[in-house]
Short mmCIF file of C-alpha atoms and ligand atoms in Angstrom, two decimals:
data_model
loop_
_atom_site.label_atom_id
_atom_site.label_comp_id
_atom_site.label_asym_id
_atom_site.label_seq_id
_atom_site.Cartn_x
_atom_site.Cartn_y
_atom_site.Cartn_z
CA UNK A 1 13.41 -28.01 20.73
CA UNK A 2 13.52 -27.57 24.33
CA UNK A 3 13.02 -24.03 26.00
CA UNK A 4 12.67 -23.58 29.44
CA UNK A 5 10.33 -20.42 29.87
CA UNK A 6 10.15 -19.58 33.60
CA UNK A 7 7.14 -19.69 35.54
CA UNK A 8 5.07 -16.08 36.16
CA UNK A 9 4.85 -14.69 39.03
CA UNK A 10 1.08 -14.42 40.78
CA UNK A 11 0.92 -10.54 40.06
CA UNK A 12 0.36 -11.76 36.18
CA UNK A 13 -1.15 -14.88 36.42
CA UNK A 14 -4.08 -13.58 38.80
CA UNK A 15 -4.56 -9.94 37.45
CA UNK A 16 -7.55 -9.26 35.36
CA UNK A 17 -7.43 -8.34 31.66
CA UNK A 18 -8.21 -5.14 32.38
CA UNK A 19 -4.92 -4.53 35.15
CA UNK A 20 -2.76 -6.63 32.06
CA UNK A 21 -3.83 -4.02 29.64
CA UNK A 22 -3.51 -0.85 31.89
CA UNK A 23 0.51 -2.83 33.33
CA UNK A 24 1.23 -2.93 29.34
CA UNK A 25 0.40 0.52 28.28
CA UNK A 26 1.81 2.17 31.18
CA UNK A 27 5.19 -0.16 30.46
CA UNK A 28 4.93 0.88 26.68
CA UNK A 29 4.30 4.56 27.89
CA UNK A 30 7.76 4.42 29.81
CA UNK A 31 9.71 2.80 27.79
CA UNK A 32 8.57 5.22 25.06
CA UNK A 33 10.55 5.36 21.35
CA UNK A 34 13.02 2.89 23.15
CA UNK A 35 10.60 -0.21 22.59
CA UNK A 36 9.28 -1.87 19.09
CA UNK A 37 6.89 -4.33 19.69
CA UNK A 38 6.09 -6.19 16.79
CA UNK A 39 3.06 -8.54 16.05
CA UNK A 40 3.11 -11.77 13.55
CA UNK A 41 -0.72 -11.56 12.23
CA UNK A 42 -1.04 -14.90 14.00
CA UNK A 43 -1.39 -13.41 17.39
CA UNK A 44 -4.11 -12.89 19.87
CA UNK A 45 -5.92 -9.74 19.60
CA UNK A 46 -5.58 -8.79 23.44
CA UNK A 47 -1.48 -8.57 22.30
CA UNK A 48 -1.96 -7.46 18.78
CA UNK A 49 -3.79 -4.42 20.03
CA UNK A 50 -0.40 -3.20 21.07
CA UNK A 51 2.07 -3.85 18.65
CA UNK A 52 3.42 -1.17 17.19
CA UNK A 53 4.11 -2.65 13.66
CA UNK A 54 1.87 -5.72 12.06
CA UNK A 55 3.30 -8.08 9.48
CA UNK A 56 3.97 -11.67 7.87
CA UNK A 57 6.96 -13.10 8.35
CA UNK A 58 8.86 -11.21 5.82
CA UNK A 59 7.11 -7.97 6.52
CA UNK A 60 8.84 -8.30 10.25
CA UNK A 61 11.94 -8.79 8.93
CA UNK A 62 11.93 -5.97 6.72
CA UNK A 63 11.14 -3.81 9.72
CA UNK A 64 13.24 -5.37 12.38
CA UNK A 65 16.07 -4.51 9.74
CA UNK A 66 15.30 -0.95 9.60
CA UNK A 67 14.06 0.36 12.81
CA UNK A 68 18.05 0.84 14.12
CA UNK A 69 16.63 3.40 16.79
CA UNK A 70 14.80 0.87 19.15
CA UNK A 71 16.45 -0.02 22.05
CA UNK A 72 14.16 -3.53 22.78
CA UNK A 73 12.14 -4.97 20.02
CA UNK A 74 9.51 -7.25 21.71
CA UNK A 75 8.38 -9.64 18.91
CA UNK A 76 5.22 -10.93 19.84
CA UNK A 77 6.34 -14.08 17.18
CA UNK A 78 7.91 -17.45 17.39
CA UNK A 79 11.18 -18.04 18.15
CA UNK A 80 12.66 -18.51 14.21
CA UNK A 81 10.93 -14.96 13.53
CA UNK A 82 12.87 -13.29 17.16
CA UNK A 83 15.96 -15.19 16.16
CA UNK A 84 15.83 -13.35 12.22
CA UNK A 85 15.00 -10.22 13.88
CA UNK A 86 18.81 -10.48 16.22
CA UNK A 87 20.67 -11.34 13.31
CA UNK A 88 19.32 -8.66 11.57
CA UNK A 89 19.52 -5.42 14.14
CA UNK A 90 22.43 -3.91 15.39
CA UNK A 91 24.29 -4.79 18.43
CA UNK A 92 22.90 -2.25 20.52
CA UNK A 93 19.38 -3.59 19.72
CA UNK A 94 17.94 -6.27 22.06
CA UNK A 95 15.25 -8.93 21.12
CA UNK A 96 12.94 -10.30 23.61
CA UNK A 97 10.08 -13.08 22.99
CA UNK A 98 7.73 -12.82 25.76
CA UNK A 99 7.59 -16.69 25.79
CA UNK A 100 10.21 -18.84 25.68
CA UNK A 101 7.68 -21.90 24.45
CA UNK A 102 6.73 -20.26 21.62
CA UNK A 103 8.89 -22.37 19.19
CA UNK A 104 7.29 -23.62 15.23
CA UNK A 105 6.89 -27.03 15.27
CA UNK A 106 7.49 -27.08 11.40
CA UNK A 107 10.85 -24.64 12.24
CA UNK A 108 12.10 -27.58 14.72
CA UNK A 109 11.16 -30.51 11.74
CA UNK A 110 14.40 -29.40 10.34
CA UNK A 111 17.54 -30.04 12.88
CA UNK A 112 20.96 -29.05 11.66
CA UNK A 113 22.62 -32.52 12.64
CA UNK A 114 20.14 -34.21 9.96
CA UNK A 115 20.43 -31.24 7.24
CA UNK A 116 24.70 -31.72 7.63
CA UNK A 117 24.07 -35.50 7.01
CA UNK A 118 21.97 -34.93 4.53
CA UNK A 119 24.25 -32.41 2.34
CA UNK A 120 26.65 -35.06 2.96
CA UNK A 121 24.73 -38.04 1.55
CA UNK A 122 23.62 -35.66 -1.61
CA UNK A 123 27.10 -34.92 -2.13
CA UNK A 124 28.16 -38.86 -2.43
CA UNK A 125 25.89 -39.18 -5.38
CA UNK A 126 25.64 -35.97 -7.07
CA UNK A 127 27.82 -32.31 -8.31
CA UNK A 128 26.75 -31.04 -4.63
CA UNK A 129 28.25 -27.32 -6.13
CA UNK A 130 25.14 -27.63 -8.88
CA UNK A 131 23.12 -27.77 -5.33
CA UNK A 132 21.39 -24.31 -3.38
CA UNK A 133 19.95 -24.99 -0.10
CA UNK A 134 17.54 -22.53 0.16
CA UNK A 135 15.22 -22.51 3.78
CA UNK A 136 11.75 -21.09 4.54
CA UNK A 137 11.53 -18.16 7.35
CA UNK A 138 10.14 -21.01 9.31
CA UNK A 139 13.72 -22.60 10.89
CA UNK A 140 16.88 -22.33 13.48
CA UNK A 141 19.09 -19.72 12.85
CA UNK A 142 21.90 -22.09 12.10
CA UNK A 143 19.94 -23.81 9.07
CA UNK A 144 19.76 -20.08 8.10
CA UNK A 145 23.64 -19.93 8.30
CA UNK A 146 24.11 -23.36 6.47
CA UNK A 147 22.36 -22.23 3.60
CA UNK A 148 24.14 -18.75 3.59
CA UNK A 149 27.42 -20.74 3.76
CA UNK A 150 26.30 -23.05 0.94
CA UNK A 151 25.59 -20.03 -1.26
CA UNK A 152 21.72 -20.69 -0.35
CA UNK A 153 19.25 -17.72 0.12
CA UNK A 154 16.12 -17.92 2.81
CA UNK A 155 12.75 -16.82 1.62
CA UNK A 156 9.47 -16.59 3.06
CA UNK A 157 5.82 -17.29 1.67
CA UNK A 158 5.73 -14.00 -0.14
CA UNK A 159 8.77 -14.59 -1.71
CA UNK A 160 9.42 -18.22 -2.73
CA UNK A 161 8.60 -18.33 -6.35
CA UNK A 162 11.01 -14.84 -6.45
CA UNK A 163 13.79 -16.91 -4.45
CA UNK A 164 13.30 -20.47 -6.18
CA UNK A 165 13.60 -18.24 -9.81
CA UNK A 166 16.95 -16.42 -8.65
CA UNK A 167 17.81 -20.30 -7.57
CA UNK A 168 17.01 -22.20 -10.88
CA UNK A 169 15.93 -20.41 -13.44
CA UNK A 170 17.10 -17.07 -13.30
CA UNK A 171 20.68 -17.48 -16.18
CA UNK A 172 24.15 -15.72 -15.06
CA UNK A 173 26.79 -16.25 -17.54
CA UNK A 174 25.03 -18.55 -19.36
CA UNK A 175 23.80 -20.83 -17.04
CA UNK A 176 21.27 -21.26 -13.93
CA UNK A 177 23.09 -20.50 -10.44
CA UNK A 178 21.77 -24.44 -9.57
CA UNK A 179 20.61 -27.18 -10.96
CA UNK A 180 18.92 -28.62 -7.91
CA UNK A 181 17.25 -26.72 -4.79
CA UNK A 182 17.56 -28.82 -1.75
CA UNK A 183 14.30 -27.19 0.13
CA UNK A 184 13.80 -26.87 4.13
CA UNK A 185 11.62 -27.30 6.23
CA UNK A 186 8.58 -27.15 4.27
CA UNK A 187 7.70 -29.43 1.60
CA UNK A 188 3.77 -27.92 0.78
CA UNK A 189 5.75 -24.45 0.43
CA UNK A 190 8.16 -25.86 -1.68
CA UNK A 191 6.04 -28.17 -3.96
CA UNK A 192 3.39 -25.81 -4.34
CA UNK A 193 6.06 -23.15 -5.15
CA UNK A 194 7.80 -25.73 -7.43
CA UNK A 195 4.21 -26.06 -9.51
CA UNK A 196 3.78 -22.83 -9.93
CA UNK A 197 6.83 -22.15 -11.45
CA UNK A 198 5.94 -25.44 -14.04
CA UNK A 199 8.08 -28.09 -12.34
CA UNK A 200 6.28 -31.54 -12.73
CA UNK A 201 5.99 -33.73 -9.87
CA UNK A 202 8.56 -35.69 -11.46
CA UNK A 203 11.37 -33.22 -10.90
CA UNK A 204 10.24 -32.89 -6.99
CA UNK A 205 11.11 -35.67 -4.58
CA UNK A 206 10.34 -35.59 -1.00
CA UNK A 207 13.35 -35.84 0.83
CA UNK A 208 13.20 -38.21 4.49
CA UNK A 209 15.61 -37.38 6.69
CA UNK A 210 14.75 -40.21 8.85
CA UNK A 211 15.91 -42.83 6.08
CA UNK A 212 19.35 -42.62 4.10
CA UNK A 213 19.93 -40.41 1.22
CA UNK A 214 16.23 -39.46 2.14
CA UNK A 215 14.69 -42.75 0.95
CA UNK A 216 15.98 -41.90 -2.44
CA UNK A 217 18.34 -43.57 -4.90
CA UNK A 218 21.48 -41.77 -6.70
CA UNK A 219 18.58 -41.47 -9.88
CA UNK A 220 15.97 -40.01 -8.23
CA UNK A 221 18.05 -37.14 -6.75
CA UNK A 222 19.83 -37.04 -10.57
CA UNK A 223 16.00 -36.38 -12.07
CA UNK A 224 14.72 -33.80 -9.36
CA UNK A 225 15.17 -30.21 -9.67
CA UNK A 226 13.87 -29.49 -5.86
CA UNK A 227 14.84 -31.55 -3.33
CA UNK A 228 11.98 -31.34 -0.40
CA UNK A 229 12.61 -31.63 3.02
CA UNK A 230 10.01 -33.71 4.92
CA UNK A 231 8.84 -31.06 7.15
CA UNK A 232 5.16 -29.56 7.34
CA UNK A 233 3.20 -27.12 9.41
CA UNK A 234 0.71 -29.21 11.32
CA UNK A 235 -1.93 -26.30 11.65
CA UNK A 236 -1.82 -25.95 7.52
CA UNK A 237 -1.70 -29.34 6.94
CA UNK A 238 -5.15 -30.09 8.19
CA UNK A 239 -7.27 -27.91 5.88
CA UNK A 240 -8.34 -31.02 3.10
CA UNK A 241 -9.87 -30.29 -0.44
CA UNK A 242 -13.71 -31.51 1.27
CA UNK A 243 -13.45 -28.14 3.40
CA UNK A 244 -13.04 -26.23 0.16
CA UNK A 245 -15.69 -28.13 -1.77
CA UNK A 246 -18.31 -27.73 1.58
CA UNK A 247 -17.69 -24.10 1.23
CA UNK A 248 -18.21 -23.66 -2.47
CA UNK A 249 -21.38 -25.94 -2.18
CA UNK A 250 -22.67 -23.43 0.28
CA UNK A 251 -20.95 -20.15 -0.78
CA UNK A 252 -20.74 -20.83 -4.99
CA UNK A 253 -19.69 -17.09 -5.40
CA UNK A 254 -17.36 -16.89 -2.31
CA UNK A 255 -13.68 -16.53 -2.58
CA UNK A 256 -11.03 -19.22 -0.73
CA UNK A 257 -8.25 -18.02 0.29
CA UNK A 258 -5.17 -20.45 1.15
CA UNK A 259 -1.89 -20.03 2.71
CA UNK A 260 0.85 -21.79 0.58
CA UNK A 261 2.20 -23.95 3.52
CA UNK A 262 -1.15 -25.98 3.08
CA UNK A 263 -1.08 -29.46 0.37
CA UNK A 264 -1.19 -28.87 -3.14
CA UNK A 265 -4.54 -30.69 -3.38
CA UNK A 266 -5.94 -27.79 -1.50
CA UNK A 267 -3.89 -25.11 -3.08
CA UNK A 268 -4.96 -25.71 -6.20
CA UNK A 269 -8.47 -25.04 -5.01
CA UNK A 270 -7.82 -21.49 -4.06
CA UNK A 271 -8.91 -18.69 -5.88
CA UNK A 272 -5.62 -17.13 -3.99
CA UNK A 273 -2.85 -18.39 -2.61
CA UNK A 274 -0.47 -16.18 -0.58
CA UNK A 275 0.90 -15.25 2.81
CA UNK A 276 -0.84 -14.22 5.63
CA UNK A 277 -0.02 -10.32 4.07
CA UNK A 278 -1.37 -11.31 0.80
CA UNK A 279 -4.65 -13.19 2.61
CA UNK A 280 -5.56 -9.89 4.38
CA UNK A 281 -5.49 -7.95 1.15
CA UNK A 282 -7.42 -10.08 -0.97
CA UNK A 283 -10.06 -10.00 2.41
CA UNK A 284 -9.81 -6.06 1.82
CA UNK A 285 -10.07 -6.03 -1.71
CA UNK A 286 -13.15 -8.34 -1.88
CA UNK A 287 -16.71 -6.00 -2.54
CA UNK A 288 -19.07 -6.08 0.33
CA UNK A 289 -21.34 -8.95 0.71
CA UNK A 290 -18.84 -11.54 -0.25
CA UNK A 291 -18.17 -14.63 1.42
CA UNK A 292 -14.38 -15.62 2.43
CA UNK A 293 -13.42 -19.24 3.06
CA UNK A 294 -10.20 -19.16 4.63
CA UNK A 295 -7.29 -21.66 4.79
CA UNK A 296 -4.65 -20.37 7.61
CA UNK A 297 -4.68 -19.79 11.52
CA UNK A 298 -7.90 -18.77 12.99
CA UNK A 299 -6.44 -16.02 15.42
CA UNK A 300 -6.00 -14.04 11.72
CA UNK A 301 -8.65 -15.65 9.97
CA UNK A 302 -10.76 -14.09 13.18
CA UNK A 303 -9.57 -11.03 13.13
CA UNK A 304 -10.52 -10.62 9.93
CA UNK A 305 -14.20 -11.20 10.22
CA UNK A 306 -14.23 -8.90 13.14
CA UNK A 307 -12.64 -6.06 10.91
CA UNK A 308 -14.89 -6.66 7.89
CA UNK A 309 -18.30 -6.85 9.10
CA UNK A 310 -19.60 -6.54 5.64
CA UNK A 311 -17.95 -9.78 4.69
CA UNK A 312 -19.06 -13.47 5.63
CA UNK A 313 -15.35 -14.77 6.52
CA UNK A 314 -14.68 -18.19 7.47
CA UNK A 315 -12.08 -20.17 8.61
CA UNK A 316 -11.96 -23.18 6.31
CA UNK A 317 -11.27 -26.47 8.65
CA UNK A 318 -14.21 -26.98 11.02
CA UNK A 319 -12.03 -27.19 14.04
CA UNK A 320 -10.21 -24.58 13.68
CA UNK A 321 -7.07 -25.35 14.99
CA UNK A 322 -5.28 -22.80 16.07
CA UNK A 323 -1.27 -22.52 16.15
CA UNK A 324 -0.49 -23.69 19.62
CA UNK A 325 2.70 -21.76 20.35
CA UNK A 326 1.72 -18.43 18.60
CA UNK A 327 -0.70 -18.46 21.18
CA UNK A 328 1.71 -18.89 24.23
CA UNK A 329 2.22 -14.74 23.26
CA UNK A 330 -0.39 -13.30 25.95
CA UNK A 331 -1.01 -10.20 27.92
CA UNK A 332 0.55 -11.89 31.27
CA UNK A 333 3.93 -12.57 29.38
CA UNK A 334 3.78 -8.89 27.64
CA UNK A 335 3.20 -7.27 30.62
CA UNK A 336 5.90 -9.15 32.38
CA UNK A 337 8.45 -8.66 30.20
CA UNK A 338 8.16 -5.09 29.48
CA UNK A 339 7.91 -4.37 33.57
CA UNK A 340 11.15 -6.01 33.61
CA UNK A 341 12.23 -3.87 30.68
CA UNK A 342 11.07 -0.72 33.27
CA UNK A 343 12.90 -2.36 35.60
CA UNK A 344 16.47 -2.33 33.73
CA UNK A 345 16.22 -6.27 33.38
CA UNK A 346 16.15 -8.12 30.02
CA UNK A 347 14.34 -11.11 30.38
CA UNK A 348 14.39 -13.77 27.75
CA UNK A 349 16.90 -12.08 25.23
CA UNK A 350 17.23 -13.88 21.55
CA UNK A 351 20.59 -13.82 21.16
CA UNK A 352 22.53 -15.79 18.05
CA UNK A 353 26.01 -16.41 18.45
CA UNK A 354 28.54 -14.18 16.09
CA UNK A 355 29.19 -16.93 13.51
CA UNK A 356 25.77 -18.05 13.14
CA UNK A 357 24.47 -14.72 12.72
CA UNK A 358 26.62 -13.38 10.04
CA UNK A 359 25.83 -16.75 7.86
CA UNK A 360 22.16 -16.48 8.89
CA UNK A 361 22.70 -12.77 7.52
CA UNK A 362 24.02 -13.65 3.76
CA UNK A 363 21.23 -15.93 3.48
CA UNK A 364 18.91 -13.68 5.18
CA UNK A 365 20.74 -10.34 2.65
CA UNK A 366 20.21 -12.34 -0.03
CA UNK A 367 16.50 -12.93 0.49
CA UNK A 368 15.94 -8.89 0.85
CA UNK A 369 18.17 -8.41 -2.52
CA UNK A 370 15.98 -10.91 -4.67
CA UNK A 371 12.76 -9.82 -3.26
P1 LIG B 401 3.71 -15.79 6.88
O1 LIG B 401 5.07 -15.75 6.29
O2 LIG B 401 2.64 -15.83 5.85
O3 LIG B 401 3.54 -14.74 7.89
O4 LIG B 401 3.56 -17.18 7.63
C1 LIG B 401 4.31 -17.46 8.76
C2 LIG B 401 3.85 -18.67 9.39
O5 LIG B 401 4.37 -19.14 10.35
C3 LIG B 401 2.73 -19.33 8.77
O6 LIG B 401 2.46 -20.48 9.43
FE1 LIG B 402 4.95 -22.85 12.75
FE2 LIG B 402 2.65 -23.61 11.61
FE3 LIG B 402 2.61 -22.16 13.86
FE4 LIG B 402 3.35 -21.06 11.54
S1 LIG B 402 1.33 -21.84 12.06
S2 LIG B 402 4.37 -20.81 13.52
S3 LIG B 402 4.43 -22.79 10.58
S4 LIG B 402 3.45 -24.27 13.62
#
């Protein structure tokens, strides 16, 4: 998706790291209890060492929702995570994302034009009222209020297996709430989520939104319990079972550690699996000495081995790719948008229309209430 983030003036782009740091505090000291800045673990250290609350996805949400007293909350984020954090504050709160371009690629895999066809389609061949659309964190807003007006929940990487139980497992009157889960954006989430819970690849198809009814037939969607949307996160997607096997062949005691939005063949690898929360407690609870191969972004992974000296930590592919608009979060844009804060201006506002928001909010409600 298409965001036009304007260009910075030269005061930011030519300043040294030093004057961005002593422009953010002074902002920050200003703007006092009135600002929440809020960092996604993903983020670069220089703008992490400011935010006032860390988190996962979920984690962010939780505290977006309850910190009603802040005026501006700057989410040092993606857009999806700024967009959650407006439909969930009040509507004297303001949201800002310091960068415009800093969209999920994975988020924008997942366009509400092909999710309406595709609930559409489904329904042609299938009870679509024995279908839940449930979405990841990681999309628009208005998938968020599609699935809250389908009856659908959102859920994060912490909270999947919680959210795809409630969906088709969990019993209410007698029966489940759905037979089928049609699953967006992410397919590793939902497969590997899907597993755990003792699905069988049988009872998962991957949905293709490019083809019709996904590339499926009326009896493949009658056999599958979760539907999954053809959508991946390309930073996940490149750690490969080799990188796991190199590190055990070098480390045989160490510990890998993988973030659920990478493939199943790697997942099952992992001596844990959980969000980017989860990841940094496993990294604390390890004893000292041990050795930490880890699947996810390398601003976190990083971070990590700076903060646990007495650790060997790794990030587990050897090119470490990094998440591309995370990183569009930096000191220049920070600084820039809380001087304009100073200022009395609001630049780049998240705002979600009325109707979108209070759908985005059942499904968002919903998520809170199971987890
Ligand atoms: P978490 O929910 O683990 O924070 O992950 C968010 C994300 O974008 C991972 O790519
Ligand atoms: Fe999106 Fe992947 Fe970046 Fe997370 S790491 S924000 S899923 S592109």
């Amino acid at each position: 998706m298409l965001r036009i983030q304007r260009t910075l003036e030269e005061r930011y782009t030519t300043a040294s790291t030093d004057d961005l740091r002593q422009m953010v505090a002074d902002a920050k000291t200003a703007l006092g209890e009135r600002l929440l800045i809020l960092g996604h673990h993903y983020q670069h250290d220089d703008v992490m060492a400011f935010a006032d609350a860390r988190g996962d996805s979920f984690g962010l949400s939780r505290i977006a929702a309850d910190r009603r007293d802040a005026e501006f909350i700057v989410f040092c984020g993606v857009h999806f995570m700024a967009e959650s954090a407006d439909v969930l504050t009040g509507p004297h709160q303001r949201v800002v994302l310091p960068d415009l371009n800093a969209g999920c690629s994975m988020a924008d895999m997942a366009d509400i034009e092909a999710v309406e066809d595709a609930w559409e389609a489904l329904a042609s061949v299938t009870d679509i009222d024995r279908v839940l659309p449930i979405t990841y964190m990681n999309s628009a807003a208005n998938l968020k209020a599609f699935v809250g007006r389908h009856g659908g929940a959102v859920c994060t990487s912490s909270n999947a297996r919680a959210v795809l139980t409630w969906a088709l497992l969990d019993q209410v009157d007698g029966r489940t709430r759905a037979d089928k889960v049609l699953f967006f954006p992410d397919q590793h989430l939902g497969r590997n989520t899907g597993f755990d819970l003792g699905f069988t690849e049988a009872q998962m198809s991957l949905y293709n939104p490019r083809f019709e009814l996904g590339g499926l037939d009326a009896a493949a969607v009658d056999d599958s319990a979760l539907l999954l949307w053809k959508g991946h996160c390309s930073v996940h997607q490149r750690f490969r079972p080799e990188h796991v096997a190199d590190f055990r062949v070098r480390n045989p005691d160490g510990l890998v550690l993988v973030h659920p939005e990478c493939a199943h063949d790697v997942v099952v690898l992992g001596d844990v699996v959980g969000s980017t929360d989860a990841i940094i407690k496993a990294v604390e609870a390890a004893p000292s000495g041990t050795a930490l191969g880890i699947a996810t972004e390398v601003h976190l992974v990083n971070r990590l081995a700076n903060e646990h000296p007495d650790k060997t930590i790794e990030c587990l592919d050897p090119l470490v790719c990094p998440c591309a608009t995370m990183a569009r979060i930096d000191l220049p844009h920070l600084a820039w948008v809380l001087e304009s804060l100073v200022d009395g201006r609001v630049p780049n506002q998240i705002t979600v229309d009325a109707d979108t928001a209070s759908w985005a909010k059942v499904a968002l409600e919903r998520m809170l209430q199971i987890s």
